[in-house]
Short mmCIF file of C-alpha atoms and ligand atoms in Angstrom, two decimals:
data_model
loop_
_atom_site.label_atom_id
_atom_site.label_comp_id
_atom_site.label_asym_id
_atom_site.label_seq_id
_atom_site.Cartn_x
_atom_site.Cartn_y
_atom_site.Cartn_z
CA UNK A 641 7.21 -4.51 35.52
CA UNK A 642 4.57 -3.51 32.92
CA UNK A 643 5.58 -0.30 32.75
CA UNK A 644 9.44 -0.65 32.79
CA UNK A 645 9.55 -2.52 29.47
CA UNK A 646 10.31 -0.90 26.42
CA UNK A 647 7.79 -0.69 23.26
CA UNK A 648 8.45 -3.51 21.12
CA UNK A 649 8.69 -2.25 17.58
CA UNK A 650 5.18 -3.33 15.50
CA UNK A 651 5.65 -6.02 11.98
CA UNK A 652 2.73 -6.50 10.05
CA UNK A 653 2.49 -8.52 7.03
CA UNK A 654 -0.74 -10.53 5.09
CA UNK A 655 -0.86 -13.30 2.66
CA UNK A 656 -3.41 -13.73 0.09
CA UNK A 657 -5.88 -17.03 0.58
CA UNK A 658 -5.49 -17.73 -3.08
CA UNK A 659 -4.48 -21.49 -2.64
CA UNK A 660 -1.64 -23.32 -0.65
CA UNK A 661 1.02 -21.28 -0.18
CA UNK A 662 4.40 -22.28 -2.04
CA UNK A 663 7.44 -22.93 -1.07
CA UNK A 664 8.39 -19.74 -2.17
CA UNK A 665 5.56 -17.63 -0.09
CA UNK A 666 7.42 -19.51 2.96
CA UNK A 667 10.70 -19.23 2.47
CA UNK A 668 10.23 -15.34 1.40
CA UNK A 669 7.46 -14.37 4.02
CA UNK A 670 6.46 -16.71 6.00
CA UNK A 671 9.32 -18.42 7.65
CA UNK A 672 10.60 -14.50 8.75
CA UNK A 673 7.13 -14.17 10.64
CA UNK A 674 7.29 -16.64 12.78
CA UNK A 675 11.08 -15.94 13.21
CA UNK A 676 9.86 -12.32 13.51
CA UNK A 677 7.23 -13.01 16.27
CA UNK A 678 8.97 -13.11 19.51
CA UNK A 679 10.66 -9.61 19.09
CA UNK A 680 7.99 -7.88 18.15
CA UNK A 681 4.12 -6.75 18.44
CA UNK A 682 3.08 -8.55 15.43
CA UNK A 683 0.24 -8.46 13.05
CA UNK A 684 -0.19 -11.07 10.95
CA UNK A 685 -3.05 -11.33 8.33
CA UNK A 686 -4.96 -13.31 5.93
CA UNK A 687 -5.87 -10.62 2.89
CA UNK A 688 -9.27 -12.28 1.77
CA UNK A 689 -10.56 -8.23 0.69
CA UNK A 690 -7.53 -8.32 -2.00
CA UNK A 691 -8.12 -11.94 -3.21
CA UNK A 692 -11.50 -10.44 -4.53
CA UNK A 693 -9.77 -8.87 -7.64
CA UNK A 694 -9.71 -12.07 -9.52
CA UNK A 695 -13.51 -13.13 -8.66
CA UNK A 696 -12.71 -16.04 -6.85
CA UNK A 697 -15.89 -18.61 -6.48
CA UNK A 698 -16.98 -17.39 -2.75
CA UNK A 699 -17.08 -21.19 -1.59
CA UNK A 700 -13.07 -21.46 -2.49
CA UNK A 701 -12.82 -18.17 -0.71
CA UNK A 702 -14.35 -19.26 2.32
CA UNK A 703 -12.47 -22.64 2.49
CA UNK A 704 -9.21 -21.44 1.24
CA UNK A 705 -9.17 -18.35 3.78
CA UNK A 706 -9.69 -21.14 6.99
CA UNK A 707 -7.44 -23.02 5.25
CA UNK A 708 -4.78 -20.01 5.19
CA UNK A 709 -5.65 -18.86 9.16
CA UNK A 710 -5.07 -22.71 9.78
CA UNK A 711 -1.70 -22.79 8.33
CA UNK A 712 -0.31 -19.32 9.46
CA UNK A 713 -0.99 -20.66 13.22
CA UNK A 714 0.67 -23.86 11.88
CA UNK A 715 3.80 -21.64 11.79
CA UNK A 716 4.04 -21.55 15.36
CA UNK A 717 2.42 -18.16 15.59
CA UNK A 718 1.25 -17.76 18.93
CA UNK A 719 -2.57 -16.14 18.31
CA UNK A 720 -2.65 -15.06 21.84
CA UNK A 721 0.39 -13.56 22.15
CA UNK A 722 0.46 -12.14 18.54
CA UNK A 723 -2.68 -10.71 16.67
CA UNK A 724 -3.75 -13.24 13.70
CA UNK A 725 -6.52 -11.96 11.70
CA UNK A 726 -8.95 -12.10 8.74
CA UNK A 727 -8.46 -8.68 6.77
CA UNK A 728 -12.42 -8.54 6.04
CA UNK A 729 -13.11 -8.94 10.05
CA UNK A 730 -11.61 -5.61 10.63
CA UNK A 731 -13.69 -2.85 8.55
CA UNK A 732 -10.74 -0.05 8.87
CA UNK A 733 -9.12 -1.77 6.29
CA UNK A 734 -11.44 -0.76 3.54
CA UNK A 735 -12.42 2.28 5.37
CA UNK A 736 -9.21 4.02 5.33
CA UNK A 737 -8.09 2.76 1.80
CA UNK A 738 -11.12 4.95 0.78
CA UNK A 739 -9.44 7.56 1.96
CA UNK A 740 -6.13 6.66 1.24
CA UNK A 741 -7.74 6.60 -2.54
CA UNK A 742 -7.57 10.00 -2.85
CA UNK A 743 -3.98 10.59 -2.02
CA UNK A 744 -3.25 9.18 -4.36
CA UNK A 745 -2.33 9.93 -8.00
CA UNK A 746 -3.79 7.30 -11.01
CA UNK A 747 0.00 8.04 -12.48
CA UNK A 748 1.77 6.37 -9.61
CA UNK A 749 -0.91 3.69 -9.64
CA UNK A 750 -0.01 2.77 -13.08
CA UNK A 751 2.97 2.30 -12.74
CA UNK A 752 2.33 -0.88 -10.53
CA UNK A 753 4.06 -2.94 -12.39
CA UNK A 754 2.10 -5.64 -10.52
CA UNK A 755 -0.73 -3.91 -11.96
CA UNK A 756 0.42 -3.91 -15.45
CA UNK A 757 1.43 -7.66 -14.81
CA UNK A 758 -1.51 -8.72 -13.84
CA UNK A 759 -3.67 -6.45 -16.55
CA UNK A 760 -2.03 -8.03 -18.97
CA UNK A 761 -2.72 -11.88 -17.89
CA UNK A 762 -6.36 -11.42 -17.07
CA UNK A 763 -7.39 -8.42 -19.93
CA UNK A 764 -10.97 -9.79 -19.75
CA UNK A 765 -10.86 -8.49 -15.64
CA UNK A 766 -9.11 -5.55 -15.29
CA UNK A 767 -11.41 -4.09 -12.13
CA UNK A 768 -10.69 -0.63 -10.18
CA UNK A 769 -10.04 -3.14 -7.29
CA UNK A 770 -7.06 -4.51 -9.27
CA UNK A 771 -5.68 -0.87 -9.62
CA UNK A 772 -6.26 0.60 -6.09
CA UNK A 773 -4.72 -2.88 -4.77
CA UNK A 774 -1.69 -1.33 -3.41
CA UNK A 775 -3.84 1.24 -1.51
CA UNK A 776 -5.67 -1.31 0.33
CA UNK A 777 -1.72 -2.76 1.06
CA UNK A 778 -1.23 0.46 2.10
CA UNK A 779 -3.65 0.69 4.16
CA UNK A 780 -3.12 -2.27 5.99
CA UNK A 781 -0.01 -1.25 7.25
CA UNK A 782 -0.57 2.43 7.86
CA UNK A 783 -3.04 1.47 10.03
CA UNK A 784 -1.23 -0.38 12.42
CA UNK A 785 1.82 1.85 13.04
CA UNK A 786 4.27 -0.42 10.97
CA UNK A 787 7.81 -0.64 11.63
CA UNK A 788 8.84 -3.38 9.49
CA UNK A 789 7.04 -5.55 7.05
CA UNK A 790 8.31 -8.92 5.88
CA UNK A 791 7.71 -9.21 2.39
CA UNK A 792 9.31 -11.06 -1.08
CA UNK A 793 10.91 -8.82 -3.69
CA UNK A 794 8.33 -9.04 -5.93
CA UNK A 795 6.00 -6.85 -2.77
CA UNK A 796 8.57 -4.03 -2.55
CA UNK A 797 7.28 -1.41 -5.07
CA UNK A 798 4.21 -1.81 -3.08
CA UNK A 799 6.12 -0.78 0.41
CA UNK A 800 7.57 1.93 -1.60
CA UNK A 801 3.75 3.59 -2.86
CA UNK A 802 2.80 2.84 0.53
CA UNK A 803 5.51 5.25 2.26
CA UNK A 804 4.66 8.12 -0.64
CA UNK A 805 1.22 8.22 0.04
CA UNK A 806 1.80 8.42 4.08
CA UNK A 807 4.57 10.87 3.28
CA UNK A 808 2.12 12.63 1.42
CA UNK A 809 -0.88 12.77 4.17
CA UNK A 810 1.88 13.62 6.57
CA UNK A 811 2.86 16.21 4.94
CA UNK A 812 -0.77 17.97 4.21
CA UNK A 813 -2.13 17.23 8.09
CA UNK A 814 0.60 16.43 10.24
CA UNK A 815 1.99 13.01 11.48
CA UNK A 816 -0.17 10.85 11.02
CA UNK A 817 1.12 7.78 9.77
CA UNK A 818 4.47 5.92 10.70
CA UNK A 819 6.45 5.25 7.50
CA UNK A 820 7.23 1.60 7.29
CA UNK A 821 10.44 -0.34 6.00
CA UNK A 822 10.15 -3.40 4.15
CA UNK A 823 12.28 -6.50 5.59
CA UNK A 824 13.20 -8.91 3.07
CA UNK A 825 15.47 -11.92 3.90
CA UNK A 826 18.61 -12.19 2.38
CA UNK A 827 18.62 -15.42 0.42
CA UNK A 828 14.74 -16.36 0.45
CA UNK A 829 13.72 -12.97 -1.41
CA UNK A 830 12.59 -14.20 -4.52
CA UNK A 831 12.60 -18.26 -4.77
CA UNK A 832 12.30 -19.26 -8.84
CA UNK A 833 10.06 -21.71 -10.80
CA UNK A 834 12.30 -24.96 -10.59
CA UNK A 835 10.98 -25.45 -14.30
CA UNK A 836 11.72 -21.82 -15.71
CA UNK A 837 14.09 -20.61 -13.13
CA UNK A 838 14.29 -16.77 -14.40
CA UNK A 839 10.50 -16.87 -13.16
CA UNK A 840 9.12 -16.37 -9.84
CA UNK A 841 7.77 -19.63 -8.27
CA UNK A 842 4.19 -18.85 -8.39
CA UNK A 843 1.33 -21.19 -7.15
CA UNK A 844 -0.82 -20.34 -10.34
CA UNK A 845 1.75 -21.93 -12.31
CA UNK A 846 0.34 -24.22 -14.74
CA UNK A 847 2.81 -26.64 -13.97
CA UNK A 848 2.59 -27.95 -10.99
CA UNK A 849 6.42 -29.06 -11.30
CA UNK A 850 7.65 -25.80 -11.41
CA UNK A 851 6.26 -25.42 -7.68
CA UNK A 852 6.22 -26.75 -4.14
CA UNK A 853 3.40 -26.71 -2.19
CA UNK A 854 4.28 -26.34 1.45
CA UNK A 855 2.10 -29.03 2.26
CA UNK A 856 3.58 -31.31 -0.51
CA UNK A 857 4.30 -35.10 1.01
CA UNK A 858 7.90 -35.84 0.99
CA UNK A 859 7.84 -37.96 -1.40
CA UNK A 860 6.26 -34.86 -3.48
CA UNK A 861 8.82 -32.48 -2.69
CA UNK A 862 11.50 -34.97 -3.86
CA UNK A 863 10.52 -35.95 -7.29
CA UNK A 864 10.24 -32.37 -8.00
CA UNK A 865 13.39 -31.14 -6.84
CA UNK A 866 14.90 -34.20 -8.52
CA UNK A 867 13.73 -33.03 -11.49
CA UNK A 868 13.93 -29.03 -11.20
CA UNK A 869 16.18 -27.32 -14.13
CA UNK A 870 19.74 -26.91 -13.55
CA UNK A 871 22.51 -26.98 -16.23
CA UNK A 872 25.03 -29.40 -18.05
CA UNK A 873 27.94 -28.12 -16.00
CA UNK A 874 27.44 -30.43 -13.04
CA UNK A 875 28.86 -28.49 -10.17
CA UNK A 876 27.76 -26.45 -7.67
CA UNK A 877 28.21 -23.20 -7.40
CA UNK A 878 26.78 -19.70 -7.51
CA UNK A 879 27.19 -17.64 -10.84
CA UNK A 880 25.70 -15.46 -13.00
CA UNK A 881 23.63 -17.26 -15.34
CA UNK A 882 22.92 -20.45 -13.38
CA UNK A 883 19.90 -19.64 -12.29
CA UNK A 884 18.72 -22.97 -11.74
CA UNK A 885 21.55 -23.90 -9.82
CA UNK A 886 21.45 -20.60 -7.65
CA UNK A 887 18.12 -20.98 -7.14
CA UNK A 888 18.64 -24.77 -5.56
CA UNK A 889 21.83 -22.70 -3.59
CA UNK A 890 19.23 -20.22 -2.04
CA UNK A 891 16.36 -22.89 -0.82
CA UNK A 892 19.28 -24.85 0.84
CA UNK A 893 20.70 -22.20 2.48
CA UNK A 894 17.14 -20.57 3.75
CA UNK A 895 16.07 -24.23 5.14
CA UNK A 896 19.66 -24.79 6.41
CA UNK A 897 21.06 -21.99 7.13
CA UNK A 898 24.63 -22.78 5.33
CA UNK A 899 26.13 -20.03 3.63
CA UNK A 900 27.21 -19.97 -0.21
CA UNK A 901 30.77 -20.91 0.33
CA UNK A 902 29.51 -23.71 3.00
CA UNK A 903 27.56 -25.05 0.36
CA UNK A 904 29.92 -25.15 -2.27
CA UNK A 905 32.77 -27.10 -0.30
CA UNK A 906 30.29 -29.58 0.68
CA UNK A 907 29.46 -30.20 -3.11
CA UNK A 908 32.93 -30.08 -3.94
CA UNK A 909 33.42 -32.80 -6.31
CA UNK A 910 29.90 -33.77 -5.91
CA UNK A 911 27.19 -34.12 -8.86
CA UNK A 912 23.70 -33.06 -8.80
CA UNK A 913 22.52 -35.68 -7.71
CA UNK A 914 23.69 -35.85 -4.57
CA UNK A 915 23.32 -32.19 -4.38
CA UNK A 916 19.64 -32.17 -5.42
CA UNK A 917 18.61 -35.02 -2.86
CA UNK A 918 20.07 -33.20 0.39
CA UNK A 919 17.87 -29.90 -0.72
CA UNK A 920 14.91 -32.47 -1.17
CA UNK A 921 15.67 -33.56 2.28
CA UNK A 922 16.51 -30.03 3.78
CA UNK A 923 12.85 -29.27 2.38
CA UNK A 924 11.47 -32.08 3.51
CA UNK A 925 12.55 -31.57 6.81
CA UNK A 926 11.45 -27.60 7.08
CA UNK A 927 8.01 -28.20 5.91
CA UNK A 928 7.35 -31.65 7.71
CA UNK A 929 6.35 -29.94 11.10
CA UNK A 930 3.87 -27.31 9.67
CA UNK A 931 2.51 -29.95 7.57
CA UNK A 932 1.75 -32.00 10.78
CA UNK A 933 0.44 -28.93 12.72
CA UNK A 934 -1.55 -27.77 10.03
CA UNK A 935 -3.42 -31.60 9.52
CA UNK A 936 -4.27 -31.05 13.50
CA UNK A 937 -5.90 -27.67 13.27
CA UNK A 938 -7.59 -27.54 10.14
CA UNK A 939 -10.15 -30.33 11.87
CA UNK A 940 -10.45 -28.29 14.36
CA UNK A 941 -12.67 -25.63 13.55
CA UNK A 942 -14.14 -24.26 16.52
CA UNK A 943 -11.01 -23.25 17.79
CA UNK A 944 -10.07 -21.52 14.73
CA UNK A 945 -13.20 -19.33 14.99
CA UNK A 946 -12.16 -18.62 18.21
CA UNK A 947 -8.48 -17.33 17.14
CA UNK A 948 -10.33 -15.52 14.45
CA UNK A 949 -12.35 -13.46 16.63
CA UNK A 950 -9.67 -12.56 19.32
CA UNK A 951 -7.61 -11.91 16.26
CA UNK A 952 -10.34 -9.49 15.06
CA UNK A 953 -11.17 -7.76 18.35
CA UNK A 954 -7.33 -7.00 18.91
CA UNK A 955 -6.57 -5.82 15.40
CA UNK A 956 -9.37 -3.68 15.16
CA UNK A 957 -9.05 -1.88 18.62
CA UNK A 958 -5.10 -0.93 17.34
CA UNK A 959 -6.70 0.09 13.42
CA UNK A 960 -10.03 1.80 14.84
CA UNK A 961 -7.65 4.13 16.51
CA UNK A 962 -5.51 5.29 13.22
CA UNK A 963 -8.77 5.56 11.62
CA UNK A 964 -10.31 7.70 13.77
CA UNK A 965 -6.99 9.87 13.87
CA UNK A 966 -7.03 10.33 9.72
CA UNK A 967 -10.70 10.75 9.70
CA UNK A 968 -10.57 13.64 12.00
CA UNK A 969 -7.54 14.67 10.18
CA UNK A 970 -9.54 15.15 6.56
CA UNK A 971 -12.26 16.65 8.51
CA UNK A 972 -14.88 14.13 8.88
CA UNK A 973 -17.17 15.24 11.66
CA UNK A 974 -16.79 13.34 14.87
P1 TYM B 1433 1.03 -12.88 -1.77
O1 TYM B 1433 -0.15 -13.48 -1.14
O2 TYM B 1433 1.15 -12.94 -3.26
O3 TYM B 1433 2.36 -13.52 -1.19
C1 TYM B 1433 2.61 -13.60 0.21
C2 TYM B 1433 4.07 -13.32 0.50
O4 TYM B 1433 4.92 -14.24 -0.20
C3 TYM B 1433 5.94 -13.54 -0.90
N1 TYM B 1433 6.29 -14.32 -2.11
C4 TYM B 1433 7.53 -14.76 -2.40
N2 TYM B 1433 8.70 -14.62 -1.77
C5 TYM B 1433 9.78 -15.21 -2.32
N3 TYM B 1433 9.75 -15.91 -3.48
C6 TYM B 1433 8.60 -16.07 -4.16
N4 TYM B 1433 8.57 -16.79 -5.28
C7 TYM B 1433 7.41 -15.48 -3.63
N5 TYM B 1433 6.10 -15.44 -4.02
C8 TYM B 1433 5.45 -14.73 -3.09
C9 TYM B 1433 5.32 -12.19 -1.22
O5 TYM B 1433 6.31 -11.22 -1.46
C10 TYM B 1433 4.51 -11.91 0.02
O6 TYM B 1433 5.31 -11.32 1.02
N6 TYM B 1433 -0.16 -8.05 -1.66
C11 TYM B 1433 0.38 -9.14 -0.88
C12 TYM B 1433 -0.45 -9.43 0.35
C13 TYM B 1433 -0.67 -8.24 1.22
C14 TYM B 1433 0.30 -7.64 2.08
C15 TYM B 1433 -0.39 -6.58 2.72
C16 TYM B 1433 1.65 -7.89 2.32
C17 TYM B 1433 -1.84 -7.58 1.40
N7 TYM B 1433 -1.70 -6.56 2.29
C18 TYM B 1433 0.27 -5.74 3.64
C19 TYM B 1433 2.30 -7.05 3.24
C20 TYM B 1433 1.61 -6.00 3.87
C21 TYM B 1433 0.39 -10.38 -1.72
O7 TYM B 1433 -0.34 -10.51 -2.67
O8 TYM B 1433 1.21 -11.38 -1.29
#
């Protein structure tokens, strides 16, 4: 029977271990991976080699990336059937973004605006690493094959440097490298601060108001979507403009599934109140379950090892073999 089925089409996607994700990460990235990861051959990753750019203290790192691999099998991500791994267990990674480093030009680099972003908040650390970021992104999906990668908005420039440098290889040696498409949900693409909601939600947010913590309690998540921003108008409904009311709209309809217009009649004539406390309860009730599986295998740490290493083994047998292709390709002897 083996042989009769067709080639499932390959997703790959990694999140940093910089802290807990938000609510944000999930509804953007996280919650299409696991919806992604029956379909597909999937390759899902914690990206501990790019959390190095802001020098985190290597005890965090170690902690945070368990803590990470903990909660992305929390997901429901099956780590036998799909490959979950730690980005610095699988060498190829840094390996081929050395090569990938030199197709590619310091002009397009620049104009990262991640880069420039994150430059300009840290000017005391501005590291080559920081720069040649989106290579190493690159490289972790070139290496794989990548049809699709589930990403937020705010990753899509780097999807976009990845395909011109693998357009560009392609073109000098041959096909070589699969160009990948970026798959980014419809209402869960960018999720805003629910203090400053023209912002991103972002989990290095001073404020710890202005984000939710997927492993926030209930009671947590409810006192801060009581008090997120909205507007005097008091009704509910998407425009231009009310961007903390659109915002509320958009984590609703991700953890609900309810569509705009849905939304609206069932706030018809209904205040914020009543508005904000069924989204606190719609988030309670997404992020309940992960929080519950996550509290069960973070104790468990011998199994995660385990997970870790088949994750490693199987991940690096599907890289080691794109690696060896490009490497031949340049002319590296064999
Ligand atoms: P990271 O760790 O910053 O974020 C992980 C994922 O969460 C998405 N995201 C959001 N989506 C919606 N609303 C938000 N407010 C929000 N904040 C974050 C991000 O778009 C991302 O998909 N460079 C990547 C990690 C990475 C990677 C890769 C991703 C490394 N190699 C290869 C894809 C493929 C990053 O820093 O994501």
């Amino acid at each position: 029977m083996e042989n009769n089925q067709e080639k499932k089409q390959t997703v790959l996607s990694l999140i940093q271990p910089t802290g807990t994700p938000t609510l944000g990460n999930y509804l953007g990235a996280l919650k299409n991976w696991k919806n992604m990861s029956d379909g597909y051959d999937c390759f899902f990753g914690v990206a501990d080699l790019h959390s190095i750019t802001v020098r985190p203290n290597p005890a965090d790192l170690r902690r945070r990336t368990t803590e990470m691999y903990a909660l992305l099998l929390a997901l429901g991500l099956d780590p036998h059937k799909n490959t979950v791994f730690v980005q610095s267990h699988v060498p190829a990674h840094a390996q081929l973004a050395w090569i990938l480093d030199c197709y590619t030009q310091f002009g397009e680099a620049s104009r990262m605006t991640q880069f420039k972003d994150k430059s300009e908040k840290h000017p005391d650390n501005v590291n080559v690493g920081l720069f040649a970021y989106p290579v190493l992104m690159a490289a972790d999906i070139l290496l794989y094959q990548t049809d699709f990668v589930p990403i937020g908005i705010d990753q899509k420039q780097h999807l976009e440097i990845t395909r011109n440098i693998a357009d560009r290889f392609n073109g000098l040696y041959g096909n070589t490298f699969k160009l990948p498409e970026p798959f980014i949900g419809k209402s869960g693409a960018k999720i805003m601060s629910l203090q400053e909601p023209n912002k991103k939600m972002s989990k290095s947010d001073t404020n710890p108001k202005a984000f939710i913590s997927v492993l926030d309690d209930d009671n947590t998540i409810m006192k801060k979507i009581k008090s997120a921003v909205t507007d005097s108008e008091a009704r509910v409904y998407r425009k231009d403009g009310k961007d903390g009311v659109n915002n509320l709209m958009g984590i609703y309809s991700c953890c609900t599934g309810k569509t705009d217009e849905e939304i609206e009649k069932e706030f018809d004539g209904k205040g914020y109140g009543d508005f904000k406390n069924a989204v606190g309860e719609a988030v309670c009730d997404e992020l309940r379950p992960l929080r519950d599986e996550y509290n069960r295998l973070i104790s468990d740490k011998a199994y995660l090892a385990e997970c870790m290493k088949e994750g490693a083994e199987k991940a690096s047998y599907t890289a080691e073999r794109t690696l060896k292709k490009a490497m031949k390709k340049v002319g590296f002897l064999q």
